[in-house]
Amino acid sequence: MSELASPAPISTKDVPQVMAWDSRARRAVTIYVPLACFLLILLFPFYWMTITTFKPNGELLDYTHTNPFWINSPTLDNIRKLLFETEYPRWLTTTMGVAFGATAISLVASVLAAYAIQRLRFRGSKYVGLAIYLAYLVPPSILFIPLAEVVYSFGLFDSPWALVLTYPTFLIPFCTWLLIGYFKSIPYELEECALIDGASRLQILRRITLPLAVPGLISAGIFAFTLSWNEFIYALAFISSSENKTVPVAILTELVQGDVYQWGALMAGALLGSLPVAIFYSFFVEYYVSSLTGAVKE
Amino acid sequence: MSAHADPTLWVRSRSKPSALAKLFDNKTFLIFICLAPALGLLLVFLTYPLGLGIYLSFTDTQLGKPGVWVGLENFQYLLTDRVFLNTVWNTIFYTAAATAAKFALGLWLALLLNENVPLKSLLRAIILLPWITPTVLSAIAFGWIYDPQFSIISYVFKHLGLISTNFDFLGTPWHARWSLVVANTWRGIPFVAISLLAGLQTISPSLYEAAMLDGASGWQRFRRVTVPLLMPILAVVLTFSVLFTFADFQLVYAITRGGPINSTHLMATLAFQRGIPGAALGEGAAIAVSMIPFLVIATLFSYFAVGNRKWQQGSDDDV
């Protein structure tokens, strides 16, 4: 690709102007209008979530006197209720703890596994890599029933530790896969030099490979963190007491009482539950995109 | 540094590597240590449960009560169970409809983003938002958008004078199914679009120029240049998308819980309903195990699509 791109620095930008039919108006209609529609549809639920959160209940259920797209008298009532009348802070800390714990375990295990598979090159390393790739294709929804038995027999039922230990099953395959690709991009010669200079394998990993792989580690870490934040089915199946629930599960199971849906409170929960992960994401967008696309391309 | 200091330093540091460091220089030991955490966790919490699940599906285990081997009884029962058969059918419908929509719209969005639009990286970041927010939470938002009385969509259509009564999004089986497909598509488009965009960006512009010089039309350039070069990445993304849509749980559980009258159950939600609140672990496991053949087909497809790629052939010059 690089040798194709470099000798021809002319084109991409000039082409639209060269082509007579590609007028400005046509471009607006074929590109910007559909793009705007996509953005509108993709972002509308978030707008609606936010608007609902800050609406007083009366306005929420009255479309005849007020315009539903705007708030006449914004209120923090729903947020106050969520923060002070439910165990939301507790759910938040549990979720944080579980997400950090699972991410840490997965990163350590994945770095070591990826290093062994990609750098130590033993007989059959290809098959170990393939096995880990296959593990990624086993979805949690066929595992949660037997895993409930396993968790129960370890005495971890209803404990956040059950989640910290089971989340790596879908995090490790992904992170290992990502890191194998990343290690591959670090020249092996650097390690050979270090070996000749008398460094031990551990020193090489700590002083040479890991520092060079930091962007890959960040990508894997962010991805693992968001995946564990969003996980639902294990948290639903293995946790039963309210105070140990994670945010997504708690909002669905604790805020819906009977058939009456308190939409204001629910939307406040959805908004506040998405916010931490969205903020986290906004700091690392580039890493996130590169890990997503890198994992698919590898 | 004077010349005579170097050899002493050199000799000293070489002369006493600790026993531990020596052990870590033993390649077999090192490989073992490096693979142990990952493989250990995967064996205990993935491979073993997978086997246990298959075993459970041949027993009548209840939650908290060990069961006995009943052979194929669970599966025989499921084959006569209308709810289960409907669920299998519905899962296939859901997967097919949502995947088709996601890929059509996702490819379109990727092609739009691949034009020279301003603020591309910002757009990309915004577009990924639906994908990173917890599915359950956006599903709850969809539940509110689909509310029978206060749906904002109904409001808009009413105001435009297009309908006189509210849409009944979740009240009848077909409405509910399509509503769920729409919600799933909404969540899946970003992933497809951003992955395919990455694929599109690897296609060299000179190929398009060459095609244009040869007089190819826009459609021909898309059909003969873009699609073939996008095929490998398309196959991988497709496999993942099919796999995770087929095994979807959260969206249906959060929006309809399988209703109305069990018409929107996916195999995963039915397995959960029967296995955990219904306490029939054996039967739940049998439903979950029935998903495996479908997943294996998708995996084999992935293996042969990904199998042609360089990374599995052990070459490391494809960076």
Coordinates of C-alpha atoms in Angstrom, one line a residue:
Chain A
M1 CA 0.0 0.0 0.0
S2 CA 2.7 2.4 0.9
E3 CA 4.5 2.1 -2.4
L4 CA 1.3 2.8 -4.2
A5 CA 0.5 5.9 -2.2
S6 CA 3.8 7.6 -2.2
P7 CA 4.6 8.2 -5.9
A8 CA 1.2 9.7 -6.6
P9 CA 0.7 12.6 -4.3
I10 CA -1.6 14.3 -6.8
S11 CA -5.0 12.9 -6.7
T12 CA -7.5 12.5 -3.8
K13 CA -8.2 16.1 -3.2
D14 CA -8.1 17.1 -6.9
V15 CA -10.4 14.4 -8.2
P16 CA -13.8 15.9 -7.0
Q17 CA -12.9 19.2 -8.7
V18 CA -11.8 17.5 -11.9
M19 CA -15.1 15.6 -12.2
A20 CA -17.6 17.9 -13.7
W21 CA -20.7 16.1 -12.3
D22 CA -19.4 16.2 -8.8
S23 CA -20.8 19.7 -8.1
R24 CA -21.2 21.2 -4.7
A25 CA -25.0 20.8 -4.7
R26 CA -24.8 17.2 -5.6
R27 CA -22.2 16.5 -2.9
A28 CA -24.4 18.2 -0.4
V29 CA -27.4 16.0 -1.3
T30 CA -25.6 12.7 -1.6
I31 CA -23.3 13.1 1.4
Y32 CA -24.2 15.7 3.9
V33 CA -27.9 15.2 4.0
P34 CA -27.7 11.4 4.6
L35 CA -24.9 12.0 7.1
A36 CA -27.0 14.4 9.0
C37 CA -29.9 12.0 9.0
F38 CA -27.6 9.2 10.4
L39 CA -26.3 11.6 13.1
L40 CA -29.8 12.6 14.0
I41 CA -31.0 9.1 14.4
L42 CA -27.9 7.8 16.2
L43 CA -28.0 10.6 18.7
F44 CA -31.7 11.1 19.2
P45 CA -32.1 8.5 22.0
F46 CA -29.3 10.3 24.0
Y47 CA -31.1 13.6 23.5
W48 CA -34.4 12.0 24.6
M49 CA -32.7 10.4 27.6
T50 CA -31.3 13.7 28.7
I51 CA -34.5 15.7 28.1
T52 CA -36.5 13.1 30.1
T53 CA -34.1 13.2 33.0
F54 CA -34.6 16.9 33.6
K55 CA -38.3 17.0 33.0
P56 CA -40.7 17.3 35.9
N57 CA -43.2 14.4 36.0
G58 CA -46.2 16.5 35.0
E59 CA -44.6 17.7 31.9
L60 CA -43.3 14.3 31.1
L61 CA -46.8 12.9 30.6
D62 CA -48.4 15.9 29.0
Y63 CA -47.9 16.3 25.3
T64 CA -50.9 18.5 24.6
H65 CA -49.9 21.7 26.5
T66 CA -46.1 21.5 26.2
N67 CA -43.7 20.8 23.4
P68 CA -42.2 17.4 24.3
F69 CA -38.9 18.3 22.6
W70 CA -38.1 21.0 25.2
I71 CA -38.2 21.4 28.9
N72 CA -40.2 24.3 30.3
S73 CA -39.2 24.0 34.0
P74 CA -36.1 21.8 34.3
T75 CA -35.7 20.0 37.5
L76 CA -33.0 17.9 39.2
D77 CA -35.6 15.9 41.0
N78 CA -35.0 12.7 39.2
I79 CA -31.3 12.9 39.7
R80 CA -31.7 13.7 43.4
K81 CA -34.0 10.7 43.8
L82 CA -31.6 8.4 42.1
L83 CA -28.6 9.6 44.1
F84 CA -30.2 9.9 47.5
E85 CA -33.2 7.6 47.6
T86 CA -31.7 4.6 45.9
E87 CA -28.4 2.7 46.3
Y88 CA -27.0 4.2 43.1
P89 CA -23.7 5.3 44.6
R90 CA -23.2 1.8 46.0
W91 CA -23.9 0.3 42.6
L92 CA -21.5 2.7 41.0
T93 CA -18.6 1.8 43.3
T94 CA -19.3 -2.0 42.9
T95 CA -19.3 -1.6 39.1
M96 CA -16.1 0.4 39.2
G97 CA -14.4 -2.1 41.4
V98 CA -15.5 -5.0 39.2
A99 CA -14.5 -3.3 36.0
F100 CA -11.1 -2.3 37.3
G101 CA -10.5 -5.7 38.9
A102 CA -11.5 -7.7 35.8
T103 CA -9.5 -5.3 33.5
A104 CA -6.3 -5.6 35.6
I105 CA -6.5 -9.4 35.8
S106 CA -7.2 -9.6 32.0
L107 CA -4.4 -7.3 31.1
V108 CA -1.8 -9.1 33.1
A109 CA -2.9 -12.5 31.8
S110 CA -3.2 -11.2 28.2
V111 CA 0.2 -9.5 28.1
L112 CA 2.0 -12.7 29.3
A113 CA 0.0 -14.9 26.9
A114 CA 0.5 -12.6 24.0
Y115 CA 4.2 -12.3 24.7
A116 CA 4.6 -16.1 24.9
I117 CA 2.6 -16.7 21.7
Q118 CA 4.1 -14.0 19.6
R119 CA 7.7 -13.7 21.0
L120 CA 8.8 -17.0 22.6
R121 CA 7.7 -19.0 19.5
F122 CA 7.3 -22.5 20.7
R123 CA 6.0 -25.5 18.9
G124 CA 2.3 -25.2 18.7
S125 CA 2.1 -21.5 19.6
K126 CA 0.0 -20.9 16.5
Y127 CA -2.6 -23.4 17.9
V128 CA -2.7 -21.8 21.3
G129 CA -3.3 -18.5 19.5
L130 CA -6.1 -20.0 17.5
A131 CA -7.6 -21.6 20.6
I132 CA -7.7 -18.2 22.3
Y133 CA -9.3 -16.7 19.2
L134 CA -12.0 -19.4 19.3
A135 CA -12.6 -18.7 23.0
Y136 CA -13.7 -15.2 21.9
L137 CA -16.4 -16.7 19.8
V138 CA -18.1 -18.4 22.7
P139 CA -20.8 -16.0 23.8
P140 CA -21.6 -15.5 27.5
S141 CA -25.3 -16.4 26.8
I142 CA -24.5 -20.1 26.3
L143 CA -22.2 -20.2 29.4
F144 CA -24.1 -18.5 32.1
I145 CA -26.2 -21.5 33.2
P146 CA -23.2 -23.8 33.8
L147 CA -21.2 -20.9 35.1
A148 CA -23.8 -20.3 37.7
E149 CA -23.2 -23.8 39.0
V150 CA -19.4 -23.3 39.0
V151 CA -19.7 -19.9 40.8
Y152 CA -22.1 -21.5 43.3
S153 CA -19.7 -24.4 44.0
F154 CA -16.8 -22.0 44.6
G155 CA -19.0 -20.2 47.1
L156 CA -18.9 -17.0 45.1
F157 CA -22.6 -16.7 44.4
D158 CA -23.8 -13.1 45.0
S159 CA -20.3 -11.8 45.5
P160 CA -18.6 -9.3 43.2
W161 CA -15.7 -11.6 43.0
A162 CA -17.8 -13.9 40.9
L163 CA -17.9 -11.2 38.3
V164 CA -14.2 -10.2 38.6
L165 CA -13.2 -13.8 37.9
T166 CA -15.7 -14.6 35.1
Y167 CA -15.4 -11.4 33.1
P168 CA -11.8 -12.2 32.0
T169 CA -13.3 -15.2 30.0
F170 CA -14.4 -12.8 27.3
L171 CA -11.8 -10.1 28.0
I172 CA -8.7 -12.2 27.8
P173 CA -9.3 -13.6 24.3
F174 CA -10.0 -10.1 23.0
C175 CA -7.0 -8.4 24.7
T176 CA -4.6 -11.2 23.8
W177 CA -5.6 -11.0 20.2
L178 CA -5.1 -7.3 20.2
L179 CA -1.7 -7.5 21.9
I180 CA -0.4 -10.2 19.6
G181 CA -1.0 -7.8 16.8
Y182 CA 0.7 -5.1 18.7
F183 CA 3.7 -7.1 19.7
K184 CA 4.1 -8.1 16.1
S185 CA 4.7 -4.4 15.2
I186 CA 7.6 -4.1 17.6
P187 CA 10.9 -5.1 15.8
Y188 CA 12.2 -8.4 17.1
E189 CA 15.8 -7.0 16.6
L190 CA 15.4 -4.9 19.7
E191 CA 14.9 -8.0 21.8
E192 CA 17.8 -9.7 20.1
C193 CA 20.1 -6.8 20.9
A194 CA 19.0 -6.9 24.5
L195 CA 19.6 -10.7 24.6
I196 CA 23.1 -10.2 23.2
D197 CA 23.7 -7.5 25.8
G198 CA 22.9 -10.1 28.4
A199 CA 19.4 -9.1 29.5
S200 CA 17.2 -11.8 30.9
R201 CA 13.9 -12.5 29.4
L202 CA 12.1 -10.8 32.2
Q203 CA 14.2 -7.7 31.8
I204 CA 13.5 -7.7 28.1
L205 CA 9.7 -7.8 28.7
R206 CA 9.9 -5.1 31.4
R207 CA 12.4 -2.7 29.9
I208 CA 11.9 -3.1 26.2
T209 CA 8.7 -4.8 25.0
L210 CA 6.2 -3.4 27.5
P211 CA 7.3 0.3 27.3
L212 CA 7.0 0.0 23.5
A213 CA 3.6 -1.6 23.8
V214 CA 2.1 1.0 26.0
P215 CA -0.4 2.3 23.3
G216 CA -1.5 -1.3 22.8
L217 CA -1.9 -1.8 26.5
I218 CA -4.0 1.3 26.8
S219 CA -6.2 0.2 23.9
A220 CA -6.7 -3.2 25.4
G221 CA -7.4 -1.7 28.9
I222 CA -10.0 0.7 27.7
F223 CA -11.8 -1.9 25.7
A224 CA -11.8 -4.3 28.6
F225 CA -13.0 -1.6 30.9
T226 CA -16.0 -0.6 28.8
L227 CA -16.8 -4.3 28.1
S228 CA -16.9 -5.1 31.8
W229 CA -18.9 -1.9 32.5
N230 CA -21.5 -2.9 30.0
E231 CA -21.7 -6.6 30.8
F232 CA -25.1 -7.7 31.8
I233 CA -26.0 -11.4 31.7
Y234 CA -23.4 -12.7 34.2
A235 CA -24.2 -9.8 36.6
L236 CA -27.9 -10.6 36.3
A237 CA -27.5 -14.3 36.9
F238 CA -24.8 -14.4 39.6
I239 CA -25.8 -11.5 41.8
S240 CA -29.0 -11.4 43.7
S241 CA -28.7 -8.9 46.6
S242 CA -29.4 -5.3 45.7
E243 CA -26.2 -3.8 47.2
N244 CA -23.9 -6.0 45.1
K245 CA -25.6 -5.3 41.7
T246 CA -23.8 -3.5 38.9
V247 CA -25.3 -0.3 37.5
P248 CA -26.9 -1.8 34.3
V249 CA -28.5 -4.6 36.2
A250 CA -29.6 -2.5 39.1
I251 CA -31.2 0.1 37.0
L252 CA -33.3 -2.4 35.2
T253 CA -34.2 -4.6 38.1
E254 CA -34.3 -2.1 41.1
L255 CA -35.9 0.9 39.5
V256 CA -38.8 -0.9 37.8
Q257 CA -41.4 -1.6 40.5
G258 CA -44.2 -3.7 39.2
D259 CA -45.7 -2.5 36.0
V260 CA -45.4 1.2 36.8
Y261 CA -42.4 2.6 34.9
Q262 CA -41.0 5.7 36.5
W263 CA -39.6 6.9 33.2
G264 CA -38.0 10.1 34.7
A265 CA -36.0 8.1 37.3
L266 CA -35.2 5.3 34.8
M267 CA -33.9 7.8 32.2
A268 CA -31.9 9.5 35.0
G269 CA -30.4 6.1 35.8
A270 CA -29.7 5.4 32.2
L271 CA -28.0 8.7 31.7
L272 CA -25.9 8.5 34.9
G273 CA -25.0 4.9 34.2
S274 CA -23.8 5.7 30.7
L275 CA -22.0 8.9 31.6
P276 CA -18.9 7.4 33.4
V277 CA -18.2 5.1 30.4
A278 CA -18.8 7.9 28.0
I279 CA -16.4 10.3 29.8
F280 CA -13.8 7.6 30.0
Y281 CA -14.3 6.9 26.3
S282 CA -14.0 10.6 25.3
F283 CA -10.5 10.7 26.9
F284 CA -9.3 7.8 24.8
V285 CA -11.3 7.9 21.6
E286 CA -8.3 7.4 19.4
Y287 CA -7.0 4.4 21.3
Y288 CA -10.5 3.0 21.3
V289 CA -11.0 3.3 17.6
S290 CA -7.6 1.9 16.9
S291 CA -8.3 -1.1 19.1
L292 CA -11.6 -1.7 17.5
T293 CA -10.4 -1.5 13.9
G294 CA -7.0 -3.1 14.8
A295 CA -8.8 -6.1 16.2
V296 CA -10.9 -6.6 13.2
K297 CA -8.0 -6.1 10.8
E298 CA -5.6 -8.5 12.5
Chain B
M1 CA 34.3 5.9 32.0
S2 CA 37.9 4.5 31.9
A3 CA 38.6 1.4 29.9
H4 CA 39.5 -0.8 32.8
A5 CA 36.2 -0.4 34.7
D6 CA 34.1 -2.0 32.0
P7 CA 35.3 -5.6 32.2
T8 CA 34.9 -5.7 35.9
L9 CA 31.4 -4.5 35.8
W10 CA 30.7 -6.8 33.0
V11 CA 32.1 -9.8 34.8
R12 CA 30.5 -9.0 38.1
S13 CA 27.0 -8.6 36.7
R14 CA 27.3 -11.8 34.7
S15 CA 28.7 -13.8 37.5
K16 CA 25.7 -13.8 39.8
P17 CA 22.4 -14.1 38.1
S18 CA 20.1 -15.3 40.8
A19 CA 18.5 -18.7 40.7
L20 CA 15.2 -17.1 40.0
A21 CA 16.5 -15.2 37.0
K22 CA 18.1 -18.3 35.7
L23 CA 14.8 -20.1 36.0
F24 CA 13.1 -17.4 34.0
D25 CA 15.7 -17.8 31.3
N26 CA 14.6 -21.4 30.9
K27 CA 12.3 -21.1 27.9
T28 CA 10.0 -24.0 28.7
F29 CA 9.4 -22.7 32.2
L30 CA 8.9 -19.2 30.9
I31 CA 6.3 -20.3 28.3
F32 CA 4.5 -22.2 31.0
I33 CA 4.5 -19.3 33.4
C34 CA 3.3 -16.9 30.7
L35 CA 0.5 -19.0 29.5
A36 CA -0.7 -20.2 32.9
P37 CA -2.8 -17.3 34.0
A38 CA -4.7 -16.9 30.7
L39 CA -5.2 -20.6 30.0
G40 CA -6.0 -21.3 33.6
L41 CA -8.8 -18.8 33.8
L42 CA -10.1 -19.8 30.4
L43 CA -10.1 -23.5 31.3
V44 CA -11.8 -23.0 34.7
F45 CA -14.4 -20.4 33.6
L46 CA -14.9 -21.2 29.9
T47 CA -13.9 -24.7 28.8
Y48 CA -15.1 -26.4 31.9
P49 CA -18.5 -24.6 32.0
L50 CA -18.9 -25.3 28.3
G51 CA -18.5 -29.1 29.0
L52 CA -20.6 -28.8 32.1
G53 CA -23.4 -27.1 30.1
I54 CA -23.5 -29.9 27.6
Y55 CA -23.6 -32.4 30.5
L56 CA -26.4 -30.5 32.3
S57 CA -28.5 -30.4 29.1
F58 CA -28.7 -34.3 29.5
T59 CA -29.9 -34.1 33.1
D60 CA -32.9 -32.8 34.9
T61 CA -30.9 -30.6 37.3
Q62 CA -32.9 -28.0 39.2
L63 CA -31.3 -24.9 40.8
G64 CA -29.6 -26.0 43.9
K65 CA -30.7 -29.7 43.5
P66 CA -28.5 -32.2 41.6
G67 CA -30.2 -34.0 38.8
V68 CA -29.9 -37.4 37.2
W69 CA -29.1 -38.3 33.6
V70 CA -32.2 -38.3 31.5
G71 CA -30.6 -38.7 28.1
L72 CA -32.2 -36.8 25.3
E73 CA -35.4 -36.1 27.2
N74 CA -34.9 -32.4 27.4
F75 CA -34.3 -32.1 23.7
Q76 CA -37.2 -34.3 22.9
Y77 CA -39.4 -32.2 25.1
L78 CA -38.1 -29.0 23.5
L79 CA -38.9 -30.3 20.0
T80 CA -42.5 -30.6 20.9
D81 CA -42.6 -27.2 22.7
R82 CA -44.2 -24.6 20.5
V83 CA -42.6 -21.8 22.5
F84 CA -39.1 -23.1 21.9
L85 CA -39.7 -23.7 18.2
N86 CA -41.1 -20.2 17.8
T87 CA -38.1 -18.9 19.7
V88 CA -35.7 -20.6 17.3
W89 CA -37.5 -19.2 14.4
N90 CA -37.7 -15.8 15.9
T91 CA -33.9 -15.8 16.7
I92 CA -33.1 -16.6 13.1
F93 CA -35.5 -13.9 11.9
Y94 CA -34.0 -11.4 14.4
T95 CA -30.4 -12.2 13.4
A96 CA -31.1 -12.1 9.6
A97 CA -33.2 -8.9 9.7
A98 CA -30.9 -7.0 12.1
T99 CA -27.7 -8.1 10.3
A100 CA -29.0 -7.1 6.9
A101 CA -30.1 -3.7 8.1
K102 CA -26.9 -3.1 10.0
F103 CA -24.7 -4.0 7.1
A104 CA -26.7 -2.0 4.5
L105 CA -26.8 1.1 6.7
G106 CA -23.4 0.6 8.2
L107 CA -21.7 0.3 4.8
W108 CA -23.6 3.3 3.6
L109 CA -22.4 5.3 6.6
A110 CA -18.8 4.1 6.1
L111 CA -18.9 5.2 2.5
L112 CA -20.2 8.6 3.5
L113 CA -17.5 9.0 6.1
N114 CA -14.9 7.9 3.6
E115 CA -15.6 11.0 1.5
N116 CA -13.5 14.0 2.5
V117 CA -15.9 15.3 5.1
P118 CA -14.7 17.8 7.6
L119 CA -14.2 16.9 11.3
K120 CA -13.9 13.3 10.4
S121 CA -12.4 12.1 13.7
L122 CA -15.0 14.0 15.7
L123 CA -17.8 12.4 13.7
R124 CA -16.2 9.0 14.1
A125 CA -16.1 9.5 17.9
I126 CA -19.7 10.6 18.0
I127 CA -20.9 7.8 15.8
L128 CA -19.4 5.2 18.1
L129 CA -21.5 6.5 21.1
P130 CA -24.4 4.1 20.7
W131 CA -22.0 1.2 20.7
I132 CA -20.1 2.1 23.9
T133 CA -23.1 3.0 26.1
P134 CA -24.3 0.0 28.1
T135 CA -26.8 -1.9 25.9
V136 CA -29.3 -2.3 28.7
L137 CA -29.4 1.4 29.4
S138 CA -29.9 2.4 25.7
A139 CA -32.5 -0.4 25.6
I140 CA -34.4 1.3 28.4
A141 CA -34.3 4.5 26.5
F142 CA -35.8 2.6 23.5
G143 CA -38.5 1.2 25.8
W144 CA -39.4 4.8 26.6
I145 CA -39.4 5.8 23.0
Y146 CA -41.6 2.8 22.2
D147 CA -44.0 3.7 25.1
P148 CA -47.6 2.9 24.0
Q149 CA -49.0 6.2 25.3
F150 CA -46.2 8.7 25.3
S151 CA -44.0 7.5 22.4
I152 CA -42.3 10.5 20.9
I153 CA -42.4 8.8 17.4
S154 CA -46.2 8.6 17.6
Y155 CA -46.3 12.2 18.7
V156 CA -44.3 13.3 15.7
F157 CA -46.3 11.3 13.2
K158 CA -49.6 12.5 14.8
H159 CA -48.5 16.1 14.5
L160 CA -47.6 15.6 10.9
G161 CA -51.1 14.3 10.4
L162 CA -49.9 10.9 9.2
I163 CA -51.6 8.7 11.8
S164 CA -54.6 9.3 14.1
T165 CA -53.9 6.7 16.9
N166 CA -50.6 5.9 18.5
F167 CA -48.3 3.2 17.2
D168 CA -48.5 0.1 19.2
F169 CA -44.8 -0.7 19.1
L170 CA -44.6 -3.5 21.6
G171 CA -48.2 -4.7 21.8
T172 CA -48.5 -7.2 19.0
P173 CA -45.9 -9.8 18.1
W174 CA -44.8 -8.5 14.7
H175 CA -44.7 -4.9 15.9
A176 CA -42.6 -5.9 18.8
R177 CA -40.2 -8.0 16.7
W178 CA -39.6 -5.1 14.3
S179 CA -39.2 -2.7 17.1
L180 CA -36.5 -4.9 18.6
V181 CA -34.8 -5.2 15.2
V182 CA -34.7 -1.4 14.9
A183 CA -33.2 -1.1 18.4
N184 CA -30.5 -3.7 17.6
T185 CA -29.7 -2.1 14.3
W186 CA -29.3 1.3 16.0
R187 CA -26.8 -0.2 18.4
G188 CA -25.0 -2.2 15.7
I189 CA -24.5 0.4 12.9
P190 CA -21.5 2.2 14.6
F191 CA -19.5 -1.0 14.9
V192 CA -20.1 -2.0 11.3
A193 CA -19.5 1.5 10.0
I194 CA -16.3 2.2 11.8
S195 CA -14.8 -1.3 11.1
L196 CA -15.7 -1.0 7.4
L197 CA -14.4 2.5 7.3
A198 CA -11.0 1.2 8.5
G199 CA -11.2 -1.3 5.6
L200 CA -12.1 1.4 3.1
Q201 CA -9.2 3.5 4.2
T202 CA -6.7 0.8 3.3
I203 CA -7.9 0.8 -0.4
S204 CA -5.4 2.9 -2.4
P205 CA -7.0 5.9 -4.2
S206 CA -4.8 5.1 -7.2
L207 CA -7.1 2.1 -7.9
Y208 CA -10.1 4.3 -8.2
E209 CA -8.1 6.7 -10.5
A210 CA -7.2 3.8 -12.7
A211 CA -10.8 2.7 -12.8
M212 CA -11.9 6.2 -13.6
L213 CA -9.4 6.5 -16.4
D214 CA -10.8 3.3 -17.8
G215 CA -14.2 4.9 -17.8
A216 CA -15.8 3.0 -14.9
S217 CA -19.0 4.6 -13.5
G218 CA -19.5 5.2 -9.8
W219 CA -21.5 2.0 -9.3
Q220 CA -18.9 0.0 -11.3
R221 CA -16.1 1.4 -9.1
F222 CA -18.0 0.4 -6.0
R223 CA -18.9 -3.0 -7.4
R224 CA -15.5 -3.9 -8.9
V225 CA -13.0 -2.1 -6.7
T226 CA -14.5 -1.4 -3.3
V227 CA -16.5 -4.6 -2.7
P228 CA -13.7 -7.1 -3.6
L229 CA -11.1 -5.3 -1.6
L230 CA -13.4 -4.9 1.4
M231 CA -14.4 -8.6 1.3
P232 CA -11.9 -10.0 3.9
I233 CA -12.8 -7.4 6.5
L234 CA -16.5 -7.6 5.6
A235 CA -16.4 -11.4 6.3
V236 CA -14.8 -10.9 9.7
V237 CA -17.2 -8.2 10.8
L238 CA -20.1 -10.1 9.4
T239 CA -19.2 -13.2 11.5
F240 CA -18.9 -11.3 14.7
S241 CA -22.1 -9.4 14.0
V242 CA -24.1 -12.6 13.3
L243 CA -22.6 -14.4 16.3
F244 CA -23.4 -11.6 18.8
T245 CA -26.8 -10.8 17.3
F246 CA -27.7 -14.5 17.5
A247 CA -26.6 -14.8 21.1
D248 CA -28.2 -11.4 22.0
F249 CA -29.8 -11.2 25.4
Q250 CA -29.8 -7.7 26.9
L251 CA -31.9 -5.9 24.4
V252 CA -34.8 -8.3 24.4
Y253 CA -34.6 -8.8 28.2
A254 CA -34.7 -5.1 28.8
I255 CA -37.4 -4.0 26.3
T256 CA -39.9 -6.9 26.1
R257 CA -38.8 -9.7 28.4
G258 CA -39.9 -12.0 25.6
G259 CA -43.4 -10.7 25.5
P260 CA -46.1 -10.3 24.2
I261 CA -47.1 -13.9 24.7
N262 CA -43.5 -15.2 24.3
S263 CA -43.3 -14.0 20.7
T264 CA -40.1 -12.1 20.9
H265 CA -38.0 -14.5 23.0
L266 CA -34.5 -15.2 21.7
M267 CA -32.9 -18.5 22.6
A268 CA -30.7 -16.8 25.2
T269 CA -33.6 -15.1 26.9
L270 CA -35.7 -18.3 26.9
A271 CA -32.8 -20.2 28.4
F272 CA -32.5 -17.6 31.1
Q273 CA -36.2 -17.6 31.8
R274 CA -36.4 -21.3 32.1
G275 CA -33.0 -21.8 33.8
I276 CA -32.6 -19.1 36.4
P277 CA -36.0 -17.8 37.6
G278 CA -37.7 -21.0 36.4
A279 CA -35.0 -23.0 38.2
A280 CA -35.0 -25.7 35.5
L281 CA -31.2 -25.6 34.9
G282 CA -31.2 -28.8 32.8
E283 CA -33.8 -27.5 30.4
G284 CA -32.2 -24.0 30.3
A285 CA -28.8 -25.6 29.5
A286 CA -30.5 -27.7 26.7
I287 CA -31.8 -24.5 25.1
A288 CA -28.4 -22.9 25.4
V289 CA -26.7 -26.0 23.9
S290 CA -29.1 -25.8 21.0
M291 CA -27.4 -22.6 20.0
I292 CA -24.1 -24.3 19.6
P293 CA -24.7 -25.7 16.1
F294 CA -25.6 -22.3 14.8
L295 CA -22.6 -20.7 16.4
V296 CA -20.3 -23.5 15.0
I297 CA -21.5 -22.7 11.5
A298 CA -20.7 -19.0 12.0
T299 CA -17.3 -19.9 13.5
L300 CA -16.3 -22.2 10.6
F301 CA -17.3 -19.4 8.2
S302 CA -15.0 -17.1 10.2
Y303 CA -12.2 -19.6 10.2
F304 CA -12.2 -19.9 6.5
A305 CA -12.6 -16.2 5.9
V306 CA -9.9 -15.3 8.5
G307 CA -7.8 -18.4 7.7
N308 CA -6.7 -16.9 4.4
R309 CA -5.2 -13.9 6.1
K310 CA -1.5 -13.6 6.7
W311 CA -1.4 -13.4 10.5
Q312 CA -2.3 -17.1 10.9
Q313 CA 0.4 -18.3 8.6
G314 CA 3.0 -17.1 11.1
S315 CA 4.6 -14.5 8.9
D316 CA 5.4 -11.3 10.6
D317 CA 6.1 -9.0 7.7
D318 CA 2.6 -7.8 7.2
V319 CA 2.7 -5.0 9.7

